[in-house]
Every structure is written in C-alpha cells, then in structure tokens.
Tab-separated table of C-alpha atoms in Angstrom:
chain	number	residue	atom	x	y	z
A	288	MET	CA	-50.907	-64.443	-31.038
A	289	ILE	CA	-47.637	-63.763	-28.899
A	290	SER	CA	-44.786	-65.054	-30.923
A	291	LYS	CA	-41.249	-65.542	-29.713
A	292	GLN	CA	-39.985	-65.482	-32.882
A	293	ASP	CA	-39.556	-62.486	-35.280
A	294	TYR	CA	-42.668	-61.926	-37.305
A	295	TYR	CA	-44.025	-59.244	-39.716
A	296	ALA	CA	-47.259	-57.006	-40.055
A	297	VAL	CA	-48.913	-55.600	-43.178
A	298	ILE	CA	-50.872	-52.750	-42.473
A	299	PHE	CA	-53.267	-52.126	-45.303
A	300	THR	CA	-55.365	-48.641	-44.789
A	301	SER	CA	-57.867	-47.845	-47.289
A	302	THR	CA	-60.687	-45.513	-48.484
A	303	GLN	CA	-63.335	-47.025	-50.772
A	304	THR	CA	-65.105	-45.707	-54.016
A	305	GLU	CA	-68.866	-45.601	-54.083
A	306	ASN	CA	-69.036	-48.781	-56.145
A	307	VAL	CA	-68.317	-51.590	-54.143
A	308	ASN	CA	-70.251	-54.167	-55.801
A	309	GLY	CA	-68.442	-57.580	-55.486
A	310	TYR	CA	-66.122	-56.214	-52.820
A	311	GLY	CA	-67.376	-58.314	-49.784
A	312	GLU	CA	-67.339	-61.477	-51.717
A	313	MET	CA	-63.861	-60.820	-52.847
A	314	ALA	CA	-62.636	-59.751	-49.332
A	315	LEU	CA	-64.208	-62.836	-47.787
A	316	LYS	CA	-62.528	-64.957	-50.705
A	317	MET	CA	-59.128	-63.429	-49.935
A	318	GLU	CA	-59.424	-63.703	-46.372
A	319	ILE	CA	-59.907	-67.586	-46.874
A	320	LEU	CA	-57.186	-67.818	-49.383
A	321	ALA	CA	-54.600	-65.868	-47.130
A	322	LYS	CA	-55.484	-68.196	-44.228
A	323	GLN	CA	-54.321	-71.225	-46.329
A	324	HIS	CA	-51.119	-69.379	-47.299
A	325	VAL	CA	-47.638	-70.564	-46.138
A	326	GLY	CA	-46.287	-68.247	-43.334
A	327	PHE	CA	-49.767	-66.658	-42.474
A	328	LEU	CA	-50.221	-65.947	-38.877
A	329	GLY	CA	-53.480	-63.913	-38.447
A	330	ILE	CA	-55.640	-61.041	-39.380
A	331	ASP	CA	-57.512	-58.238	-37.961
A	332	SER	CA	-59.662	-56.180	-40.063
A	333	VAL	CA	-62.187	-53.221	-39.314
A	334	ARG	CA	-64.044	-50.675	-41.503
A	335	ASN	CA	-65.891	-47.618	-41.112
A	336	ASP	CA	-65.312	-44.478	-43.381
A	337	VAL	CA	-61.690	-45.703	-43.272
A	338	GLY	CA	-60.637	-49.401	-43.437
A	339	ILE	CA	-57.603	-50.803	-41.461
A	340	THR	CA	-56.754	-54.526	-42.027
A	341	VAL	CA	-53.407	-55.727	-40.456
A	342	SER	CA	-52.159	-59.133	-41.447
A	343	TYR	CA	-49.501	-61.049	-39.756
A	344	TRP	CA	-46.812	-63.105	-41.682
A	345	GLU	CA	-43.866	-65.314	-40.544
A	346	SER	CA	-41.309	-63.843	-43.093
A	347	LEU	CA	-41.075	-61.059	-45.705
A	348	ASP	CA	-40.805	-63.871	-48.172
A	349	ALA	CA	-44.172	-65.191	-47.182
A	350	ILE	CA	-45.701	-61.655	-47.625
A	351	LYS	CA	-43.925	-61.440	-51.064
A	352	LYS	CA	-45.491	-64.712	-52.251
A	353	TRP	CA	-48.971	-63.985	-51.049
A	354	LYS	CA	-48.697	-60.475	-52.944
A	355	GLN	CA	-47.706	-62.530	-55.908
A	356	ASN	CA	-50.565	-65.302	-55.477
A	357	SER	CA	-52.395	-65.147	-58.879
A	358	GLU	CA	-55.740	-64.923	-57.522
A	359	HIS	CA	-54.581	-62.246	-55.119
A	360	LEU	CA	-53.149	-60.346	-58.098
A	361	LEU	CA	-56.699	-60.462	-59.613
A	362	ALA	CA	-58.017	-59.163	-56.688
A	363	GLN	CA	-55.549	-56.409	-56.248
A	364	GLN	CA	-56.194	-55.226	-59.941
A	365	LYS	CA	-60.004	-55.290	-59.245
A	366	GLY	CA	-59.339	-53.325	-56.239
A	367	LYS	CA	-57.607	-50.468	-57.974
A	368	THR	CA	-60.067	-50.367	-60.895
A	369	TYR	CA	-63.110	-50.338	-58.877
A	370	TRP	CA	-63.223	-50.481	-55.115
A	371	TYR	CA	-60.547	-48.345	-53.563
A	372	SER	CA	-60.166	-44.594	-53.919
A	373	TRP	CA	-56.917	-44.879	-51.965
A	374	TYR	CA	-54.640	-47.235	-49.959
A	375	ASN	CA	-51.617	-47.600	-48.185
A	376	VAL	CA	-49.439	-50.577	-47.576
A	377	ARG	CA	-46.794	-50.689	-44.860
A	378	ILE	CA	-44.790	-53.727	-44.358
A	379	CYS	CA	-43.576	-53.909	-40.737
A	380	LYS	CA	-41.199	-55.876	-38.524
A	381	VAL	CA	-42.953	-56.736	-35.165
A	382	GLU	CA	-40.209	-55.703	-32.450
A	383	ARG	CA	-42.289	-56.037	-29.476
A	384	GLU	CA	-45.648	-57.090	-28.182
A	385	TYR	CA	-47.800	-57.060	-25.125
A	386	GLU	CA	-51.405	-57.970	-24.118
A	387	PHE	CA	-53.913	-57.153	-21.734
A	388	GLY	CA	-56.892	-59.424	-20.728
A	389	ASN	CA	-58.184	-62.262	-22.605
A	390	ILE	CA	-60.244	-62.509	-25.774
B	73	MET	CA	-47.477	-40.212	-45.056
B	74	ILE	CA	-44.193	-41.546	-47.160
B	75	SER	CA	-41.090	-41.101	-44.925
B	76	LYS	CA	-37.760	-41.915	-46.496
B	77	GLN	CA	-36.352	-42.174	-42.944
B	78	ASP	CA	-37.074	-45.154	-40.605
B	79	TYR	CA	-40.298	-44.937	-38.699
B	80	TYR	CA	-42.278	-46.798	-36.119
B	81	ALA	CA	-45.781	-48.081	-35.925
B	82	VAL	CA	-47.730	-49.014	-32.926
B	83	ILE	CA	-50.606	-51.346	-33.624
B	84	PHE	CA	-53.242	-51.209	-30.999
B	85	THR	CA	-55.932	-53.902	-31.264
B	86	SER	CA	-58.782	-53.881	-28.657
B	87	THR	CA	-62.239	-55.093	-27.577
B	88	GLN	CA	-64.072	-52.975	-25.160
B	89	THR	CA	-66.462	-53.818	-22.080
B	90	GLU	CA	-69.960	-52.799	-22.098
B	91	ASN	CA	-69.143	-49.888	-19.847
B	92	VAL	CA	-67.654	-47.205	-22.391
B	93	ASN	CA	-68.823	-44.306	-20.143
B	94	GLY	CA	-66.233	-41.383	-20.749
B	95	TYR	CA	-64.214	-43.401	-23.175
B	96	GLY	CA	-65.115	-41.344	-26.222
B	97	GLU	CA	-63.855	-37.904	-24.594
B	98	MET	CA	-60.572	-39.655	-23.123
B	99	ALA	CA	-59.824	-41.047	-26.769
B	100	LEU	CA	-60.287	-37.566	-28.361
B	101	LYS	CA	-57.962	-36.081	-25.449
B	102	MET	CA	-55.451	-38.513	-26.014
B	103	GLU	CA	-55.458	-38.054	-29.726
B	104	ILE	CA	-55.082	-34.317	-29.176
B	105	LEU	CA	-52.224	-34.921	-26.625
B	106	ALA	CA	-50.381	-37.412	-28.903
B	107	LYS	CA	-50.553	-35.082	-31.825
B	108	GLN	CA	-48.623	-32.588	-29.741
B	109	HIS	CA	-45.836	-35.093	-28.470
B	110	VAL	CA	-42.353	-35.040	-29.948
B	111	GLY	CA	-41.814	-37.742	-32.617
B	112	PHE	CA	-45.608	-38.096	-33.646
B	113	LEU	CA	-46.249	-38.636	-37.127
B	114	GLY	CA	-49.879	-39.703	-37.613
B	115	ILE	CA	-52.588	-41.715	-36.413
B	116	ASP	CA	-55.388	-43.971	-38.022
B	117	SER	CA	-58.134	-45.268	-35.949
B	118	VAL	CA	-61.281	-47.424	-36.891
B	119	ARG	CA	-63.879	-49.154	-34.434
B	120	ASN	CA	-66.584	-51.805	-34.780
B	121	ASP	CA	-66.651	-54.936	-32.662
B	122	VAL	CA	-62.948	-54.633	-32.488
B	123	GLY	CA	-60.842	-51.527	-32.797
B	124	ILE	CA	-57.671	-50.922	-34.423
B	125	THR	CA	-55.789	-47.960	-33.831
B	126	VAL	CA	-52.404	-47.465	-35.586
B	127	SER	CA	-50.135	-44.370	-34.489
B	128	TYR	CA	-47.049	-43.670	-36.163
B	129	TRP	CA	-43.833	-42.318	-34.684
B	130	GLU	CA	-40.193	-41.174	-35.597
B	131	SER	CA	-38.526	-43.431	-33.106
B	132	LEU	CA	-38.858	-46.109	-30.342
B	133	ASP	CA	-37.913	-43.435	-27.787
B	134	ALA	CA	-40.724	-41.304	-28.961
B	135	ILE	CA	-43.118	-44.241	-28.255
B	136	LYS	CA	-41.746	-44.846	-25.155
B	137	LYS	CA	-41.845	-41.367	-23.863
B	138	TRP	CA	-45.656	-41.251	-25.108
B	139	LYS	CA	-46.314	-44.395	-23.062
B	140	GLN	CA	-44.943	-42.869	-19.847
B	141	ASN	CA	-46.442	-39.515	-20.478
B	142	SER	CA	-48.343	-38.813	-17.169
B	143	GLU	CA	-51.951	-38.243	-18.497
B	144	HIS	CA	-51.672	-40.806	-20.914
B	145	LEU	CA	-50.641	-43.235	-18.092
B	146	LEU	CA	-53.881	-42.126	-16.379
B	147	ALA	CA	-55.740	-43.046	-19.562
B	148	GLN	CA	-54.211	-46.543	-19.797
B	149	GLN	CA	-55.248	-47.200	-16.115
B	150	LYS	CA	-58.879	-46.263	-16.666
B	151	GLY	CA	-58.712	-48.273	-19.892
B	152	LYS	CA	-57.785	-51.305	-18.011
B	153	THR	CA	-60.014	-50.774	-15.248
B	154	TYR	CA	-63.130	-49.935	-17.223
B	155	TRP	CA	-63.061	-49.708	-20.990
B	156	TYR	CA	-61.074	-52.662	-22.364
B	157	SER	CA	-61.773	-56.251	-22.028
B	158	TRP	CA	-58.682	-57.142	-23.965
B	159	TYR	CA	-56.053	-55.462	-25.862
B	160	ASN	CA	-52.787	-55.923	-28.003
B	161	VAL	CA	-49.916	-53.624	-28.513
B	162	ARG	CA	-47.466	-54.358	-31.156
B	163	ILE	CA	-44.493	-51.940	-31.595
B	164	CYS	CA	-43.203	-52.121	-35.131
B	165	LYS	CA	-40.553	-50.877	-37.645
B	166	VAL	CA	-41.894	-49.727	-40.991
B	167	GLU	CA	-39.787	-51.554	-43.338
B	168	ARG	CA	-41.222	-50.776	-46.718
B	169	GLU	CA	-44.335	-48.639	-47.597
B	170	TYR	CA	-46.414	-48.014	-51.047
B	171	GLU	CA	-49.570	-46.233	-51.931
B	172	PHE	CA	-52.276	-46.102	-54.440
B	173	GLY	CA	-54.406	-43.038	-55.307
B	174	ASN	CA	-54.854	-39.873	-53.383
B	175	ILE	CA	-56.852	-39.349	-50.449
C-alpha cells in the first residue's frame, strides 16, 4: 500500500488478560467491520506475548468515526472489561514510506 | 511511553525467507545497538507469519542517522540478501496517544 496522498496509521499495542473468551470472534468481527468503513486503507496484525495491530486510514476524521462506531464502541468496552490488561493507541501521520520485494 | 513532545514511529512490517540463519543474533544485536543510539525512545516487536517492529524516535534526524549507522547498514544488506522476502518501512509522526491499564 504505497499512497501518494497523506494517510494515517493507528498503532495499537496491547497485552491481554488470561480471560480471552470471545476475543477471537470479536477481533475478526471488528476487522471485517473496519474493512467496510469509509477511509479504511489496510491492516496488519500480529500477536505473541504482546500484540501489535496497525491500521491505515485516509484521514483523522475516518479514524475518529471508526472509533465512534457503535459496534466498535461495544467491542472497546468489552476489551477494557475482559480482554486487555494494557493497551496503547498512537495515531500517526505517515510521512514517508519505502518497500523491498514483493508480497 | 507518553511524550509531551513530538516524536516519530518507524513501522517495519516484513515477511521472511526460509533461510533465517543468523537472523536472531543480528536482530538482537541491532536492538541493543538501537537502544544506545541518540534519539531512541523505545521499540515493540512481534513476529508470527508476518513481523511488525515499531521503533520510536525523538526526531527524523535520529531516524536518518540510525538508518545510516554502519553496522545497521550491514544488517540491512544482509536482510535484503538473505532474510526478508518483503518489507515495508513507514516513517510516521505520532500525533496523538492514549493508554489503558498498566503494563
């Protein structure tokens, strides 16, 4: 995803509790929902002990609207109550990008 | 790491080849070296099928100097020759940050 226009990244870093019942289904549901959202550009996600999910968006406004999506709000609430012991969200402007090889 | 000053994130997303001989040692060496580098703020790294490493820096200049560090240049060359089938580097300005819980 090389874009000539400005775009934004949301870096979501997290650690989970021991109670991750229902998390997998919700994470999948949110990924499907995010992909349908206006301004969504892409997502990369990896988890071991720590999880890093980076989603890419056309604008700060698109990020704000995704954060306020009603189903996503419910997921965020469940995340704080049950699944995450800690998380950090960084909203970033992508200033430069380069790539090697072909995926 | 909540900073009141502007700072930058380098999002490094990659897939590896099947030949990762020497990669683990080099990755550890580079992490130790980066931590000693002027302007380094922190690093998060996770790998499954895809790897995401995000490093944080005080300035674009610090990122540029780290990229040009001679030992790091050698590691980058080895990475392209042997270890990575693909990678993407995004240099980002962190615009906003919030956190939940305590790590």
